[in-house]
Amino acid sequence: MRSLLLVDLQNDFMPGGALAVADGDAVVGVANALMPRFSLVVASQDWHPADHGSFASAHPGRKLGDVIDLAGVEQVLWPDHCVQEAPGASFHSGLDVAGIDRVVRKGTDPAVDSYSAFFDNDRRRDTGLAAFLEKSGAEELVVLGLATDYCVKYTVLDACGLGFGVTVITDGCRAVDLAHGDGDRAFAEMRSAGARLVTLDELD
Ligand code: VGL
Ligand code: ZN
């Protein structure tokens, strides 16, 4: 069975949001178009406590974009975003949330970030997504969302590593692109890991 995985389609990653991804809202329509084609739709939600360690505000003397060590892994410091229960953490109002079967929340531990919808960045804890998908009989995943170079990338790399067959909808993703080309490099890494990259029109 093939399942659709929507990564972090939340207000703070949309234009005007705290961690805005350029043109991020363009992927909401791609998600809505795909949902009716899947019997199982899972959506991840970045869901941080207000003092999360990935926030520059939690590290006096540090600034946005600095890279620090958090839980033994390199951590980019971000603006406060996707704070639990805050409007920025909500799904985009245009997303057809009625089509979502299961929401997976991540990044809840203040001491470690979680780009992947499967594992925390230090890989000690998992979100339960893999077990849920296995129990549901999902062997193949179709993935889209925000952002290409962070949460989509790490989610796809983990999904490939866990043995899922993974297809990425390229026009259903947008990148932060802190450095020019990060999004394209992320797609190349996903392809190297075994993911199939297609556009919405190419999906069979
Ligand atoms: C994300 C940076 C920080 C993402 C989440 O969803 O790609 N990026 N938190
Ligand atoms: Zn985050």
GROMACS .gro file of C-alpha atoms and ligand atoms in nm:
model
  214
    1MET     CA    1   0.000   0.000   0.000
    2ARG     CA    2   0.115   0.349  -0.085
    3SER     CA    3   0.077   0.628   0.169
    4LEU     CA    4   0.105   1.006   0.133
    5LEU     CA    5   0.330   1.191   0.377
    6LEU     CA    6   0.285   1.569   0.403
    7VAL     CA    7   0.579   1.737   0.575
    8ASP     CA    8   0.526   2.045   0.792
    9LEU     CA    9   0.262   2.237   0.593
   10GLN     CA   10   0.239   2.489   0.876
   11ASN     CA   11   0.187   2.865   0.886
   12ASP     CA   12   0.534   2.949   1.013
   13PHE     CA   13   0.690   2.796   0.698
   14MET     CA   14   0.458   2.990   0.469
   15PRO     CA   15   0.521   3.342   0.334
   16GLY     CA   16   0.473   3.581   0.627
   17GLY     CA   17   0.554   3.310   0.881
   18ALA     CA   18   0.835   3.309   1.134
   19LEU     CA   19   1.056   3.079   0.925
   20ALA     CA   20   0.909   3.160   0.587
   21VAL     CA   21   1.000   2.943   0.291
   22ALA     CA   22   0.972   3.133  -0.037
   23ASP     CA   23   0.664   3.022  -0.232
   24GLY     CA   24   0.590   2.766   0.042
   25ASP     CA   25   0.215   2.813   0.008
   26ALA     CA   26   0.235   2.690  -0.352
   27VAL     CA   27   0.264   2.331  -0.229
   28VAL     CA   28  -0.065   2.332  -0.039
   29GLY     CA   29  -0.260   2.288  -0.361
   30VAL     CA   30  -0.034   1.999  -0.460
   31ALA     CA   31  -0.110   1.831  -0.126
   32ASN     CA   32  -0.485   1.884  -0.169
   33ALA     CA   33  -0.476   1.745  -0.522
   34LEU     CA   34  -0.298   1.429  -0.408
   35MET     CA   35  -0.487   1.343  -0.089
   36PRO     CA   36  -0.795   1.189  -0.258
   37ARG     CA   37  -0.565   0.944  -0.440
   38PHE     CA   38  -0.443   0.783  -0.114
   39SER     CA   39  -0.619   0.565   0.140
   40LEU     CA   40  -0.370   0.673   0.407
   41VAL     CA   41  -0.253   1.033   0.449
   42VAL     CA   42  -0.008   1.125   0.725
   43ALA     CA   43   0.098   1.482   0.807
   44SER     CA   44   0.395   1.580   1.019
   45GLN     CA   45   0.385   1.888   1.237
   46ASP     CA   46   0.689   2.068   1.377
   47TRP     CA   47   0.577   2.112   1.739
   48HIS     CA   48   0.827   2.291   1.961
   49PRO     CA   49   0.808   2.397   2.324
   50ALA     CA   50   0.859   2.775   2.366
   51ASP     CA   51   1.217   2.727   2.491
   52HIS     CA   52   1.327   2.486   2.221
   53GLY     CA   53   1.703   2.446   2.179
   54SER     CA   54   1.685   2.512   1.804
   55PHE     CA   55   1.571   2.869   1.871
   56ALA     CA   56   1.839   3.138   1.867
   57SER     CA   57   1.639   3.305   2.146
   58ALA     CA   58   1.727   3.013   2.375
   59HIS     CA   59   2.101   3.087   2.342
   60PRO     CA   60   2.192   3.437   2.464
   61GLY     CA   61   2.484   3.575   2.267
   62ARG     CA   62   2.404   3.364   1.960
   63LYS     CA   63   2.232   3.484   1.650
   64LEU     CA   64   2.009   3.344   1.378
   65GLY     CA   65   2.192   3.110   1.146
   66ASP     CA   66   2.470   3.033   1.394
   67VAL     CA   67   2.557   2.665   1.411
   68ILE     CA   68   2.594   2.517   1.758
   69ASP     CA   69   2.616   2.171   1.910
   70LEU     CA   70   2.280   2.045   2.035
   71ALA     CA   71   2.257   1.690   2.168
   72GLY     CA   72   2.587   1.613   1.996
   73VAL     CA   73   2.473   1.718   1.650
   74GLU     CA   74   2.523   2.037   1.449
   75GLN     CA   75   2.226   2.263   1.494
   76VAL     CA   76   2.136   2.572   1.290
   77LEU     CA   77   1.974   2.834   1.514
   78TRP     CA   78   1.633   2.937   1.387
   79PRO     CA   79   1.382   3.206   1.473
   80ASP     CA   80   1.116   3.093   1.721
   81HIS     CA   81   0.874   2.890   1.510
   82CYS     CA   82   0.600   2.629   1.533
   83VAL     CA   83   0.553   2.680   1.906
   84GLN     CA   84   0.301   2.430   2.040
   85GLU     CA   85  -0.057   2.561   2.019
   86ALA     CA   86   0.052   2.893   1.861
   87PRO     CA   87  -0.107   2.998   1.529
   88GLY     CA   88   0.226   2.953   1.352
   89ALA     CA   89   0.218   2.583   1.431
   90SER     CA   90  -0.122   2.529   1.272
   91PHE     CA   91  -0.159   2.376   0.931
   92HIS     CA   92  -0.209   2.627   0.648
   93SER     CA   93  -0.574   2.727   0.638
   94GLY     CA   94  -0.598   2.616   0.274
   95LEU     CA   95  -0.490   2.261   0.352
   96ASP     CA   96  -0.769   2.006   0.338
   97VAL     CA   97  -0.711   1.879   0.694
   98ALA     CA   98  -1.019   1.656   0.672
   99GLY     CA   99  -0.815   1.442   0.433
  100ILE     CA  100  -0.544   1.374   0.693
  101ASP     CA  101  -0.568   1.040   0.874
  102ARG     CA  102  -0.282   1.077   1.117
  103VAL     CA  103  -0.071   1.368   1.248
  104VAL     CA  104   0.283   1.304   1.373
  105ARG     CA  105   0.434   1.572   1.595
  106LYS     CA  106   0.810   1.617   1.625
  107GLY     CA  107   1.063   1.847   1.786
  108THR     CA  108   0.887   1.831   2.121
  109ASP     CA  109   1.202   1.768   2.327
  110PRO     CA  110   1.368   2.106   2.402
  111ALA     CA  111   1.711   1.940   2.413
  112VAL     CA  112   1.717   1.808   2.055
  113ASP     CA  113   1.571   1.901   1.718
  114SER     CA  114   1.384   1.666   1.489
  115TYR     CA  115   1.397   1.746   1.120
  116SER     CA  116   1.291   1.396   1.026
  117ALA     CA  117   0.934   1.285   1.088
  118PHE     CA  118   1.082   0.950   1.200
  119PHE     CA  119   1.369   1.022   1.441
  120ASP     CA  120   1.511   1.302   1.656
  121ASN     CA  121   1.832   1.443   1.510
  122ASP     CA  122   2.041   1.249   1.764
  123ARG     CA  123   1.848   0.940   1.656
  124ARG     CA  124   1.776   0.834   2.016
  125ARG     CA  125   1.401   0.870   2.002
  126ASP     CA  126   1.156   0.800   1.729
  127THR     CA  127   0.814   0.951   1.671
  128GLY     CA  128   0.634   0.621   1.623
  129LEU     CA  129   0.576   0.696   1.254
  130ALA     CA  130   0.766   0.392   1.124
  131ALA     CA  131   0.574   0.153   1.350
  132PHE     CA  132   0.244   0.317   1.254
  133LEU     CA  133   0.317   0.287   0.881
  134GLU     CA  134   0.427  -0.073   0.915
  135LYS     CA  135   0.115  -0.161   1.114
  136SER     CA  136  -0.095   0.010   0.846
  137GLY     CA  137   0.067  -0.193   0.572
  138ALA     CA  138   0.232   0.103   0.400
  139GLU     CA  139   0.541  -0.007   0.211
  140GLU     CA  140   0.564   0.289  -0.023
  141LEU     CA  141   0.561   0.656   0.063
  142VAL     CA  142   0.493   0.959  -0.151
  143VAL     CA  143   0.644   1.264   0.018
  144LEU     CA  144   0.607   1.638  -0.028
  145GLY     CA  145   0.624   1.949   0.188
  146LEU     CA  146   0.851   2.198   0.359
  147ALA     CA  147   1.132   2.244   0.362
  148THR     CA  148   1.319   2.053   0.092
  149ASP     CA  149   1.661   2.104   0.252
  150TYR     CA  150   1.563   2.022   0.612
  151CYS     CA  151   1.255   1.829   0.713
  152VAL     CA  152   1.172   1.680   0.373
  153LYS     CA  153   1.533   1.575   0.318
  154TYR     CA  154   1.583   1.405   0.654
  155THR     CA  155   1.241   1.244   0.643
  156VAL     CA  156   1.312   1.099   0.299
  157LEU     CA  157   1.663   0.980   0.391
  158ASP     CA  158   1.524   0.802   0.699
  159ALA     CA  159   1.235   0.653   0.502
  160CYS     CA  160   1.482   0.512   0.246
  161GLY     CA  161   1.701   0.379   0.527
  162LEU     CA  162   1.401   0.211   0.688
  163GLY     CA  163   1.329   0.027   0.364
  164PHE     CA  164   1.025   0.216   0.238
  165GLY     CA  165   0.996   0.274  -0.134
  166VAL     CA  166   1.001   0.653  -0.154
  167THR     CA  167   0.876   0.891  -0.420
  168VAL     CA  168   0.930   1.266  -0.375
  169ILE     CA  169   0.700   1.513  -0.550
  170THR     CA  170   0.952   1.778  -0.647
  171ASP     CA  171   0.701   2.053  -0.728
  172GLY     CA  172   0.536   1.980  -0.395
  173CYS     CA  173   0.849   2.094  -0.208
  174ARG     CA  174   1.019   2.428  -0.148
  175ALA     CA  175   1.359   2.498   0.011
  176VAL     CA  176   1.489   2.736   0.278
  177ASP     CA  177   1.808   2.774   0.068
  178LEU     CA  178   2.017   2.936   0.343
  179ALA     CA  179   2.297   2.875   0.095
  180HIS     CA  180   2.209   2.899  -0.272
  181GLY     CA  181   2.152   2.551  -0.413
  182ASP     CA  182   2.074   2.376  -0.082
  183GLY     CA  183   1.737   2.260  -0.215
  184ASP     CA  184   1.887   2.113  -0.531
  185ARG     CA  185   2.163   1.943  -0.334
  186ALA     CA  186   1.901   1.798  -0.100
  187PHE     CA  187   1.712   1.651  -0.397
  188ALA     CA  188   2.038   1.497  -0.522
  189GLU     CA  189   2.101   1.338  -0.180
  190MET     CA  190   1.750   1.196  -0.173
  191ARG     CA  191   1.801   1.047  -0.519
  192SER     CA  192   2.135   0.895  -0.412
  193ALA     CA  193   1.962   0.737  -0.112
  194GLY     CA  194   1.721   0.562  -0.348
  195ALA     CA  195   1.424   0.798  -0.365
  196ARG     CA  196   1.241   0.845  -0.693
  197LEU     CA  197   1.190   1.212  -0.782
  198VAL     CA  198   0.890   1.305  -0.995
  199THR     CA  199   0.661   1.599  -1.056
  200LEU     CA  200   0.293   1.587  -0.966
  201ASP     CA  201   0.206   1.531  -1.332
  202GLU     CA  202   0.447   1.240  -1.359
  203LEU     CA  203   0.311   1.049  -1.061
  204ASP     CA  204   0.144   0.727  -1.177
  205VGL     C1  205   1.217   2.288   0.950
  205VGL     C2  206   1.389   2.422   1.017
  205VGL     C3  207   1.349   2.412   1.148
  205VGL     C4  208   1.145   2.221   0.838
  205VGL     C5  209   1.175   2.276   1.081
  205VGL     O1  210   1.025   2.188   0.852
  205VGL     O2  211   1.208   2.200   0.732
  205VGL     N1  212   1.325   2.360   0.920
  205VGL     N2  213   1.241   2.339   1.179
  206ZN      ZN  214   1.160   2.338   1.378
   0.00000   0.00000   0.00000
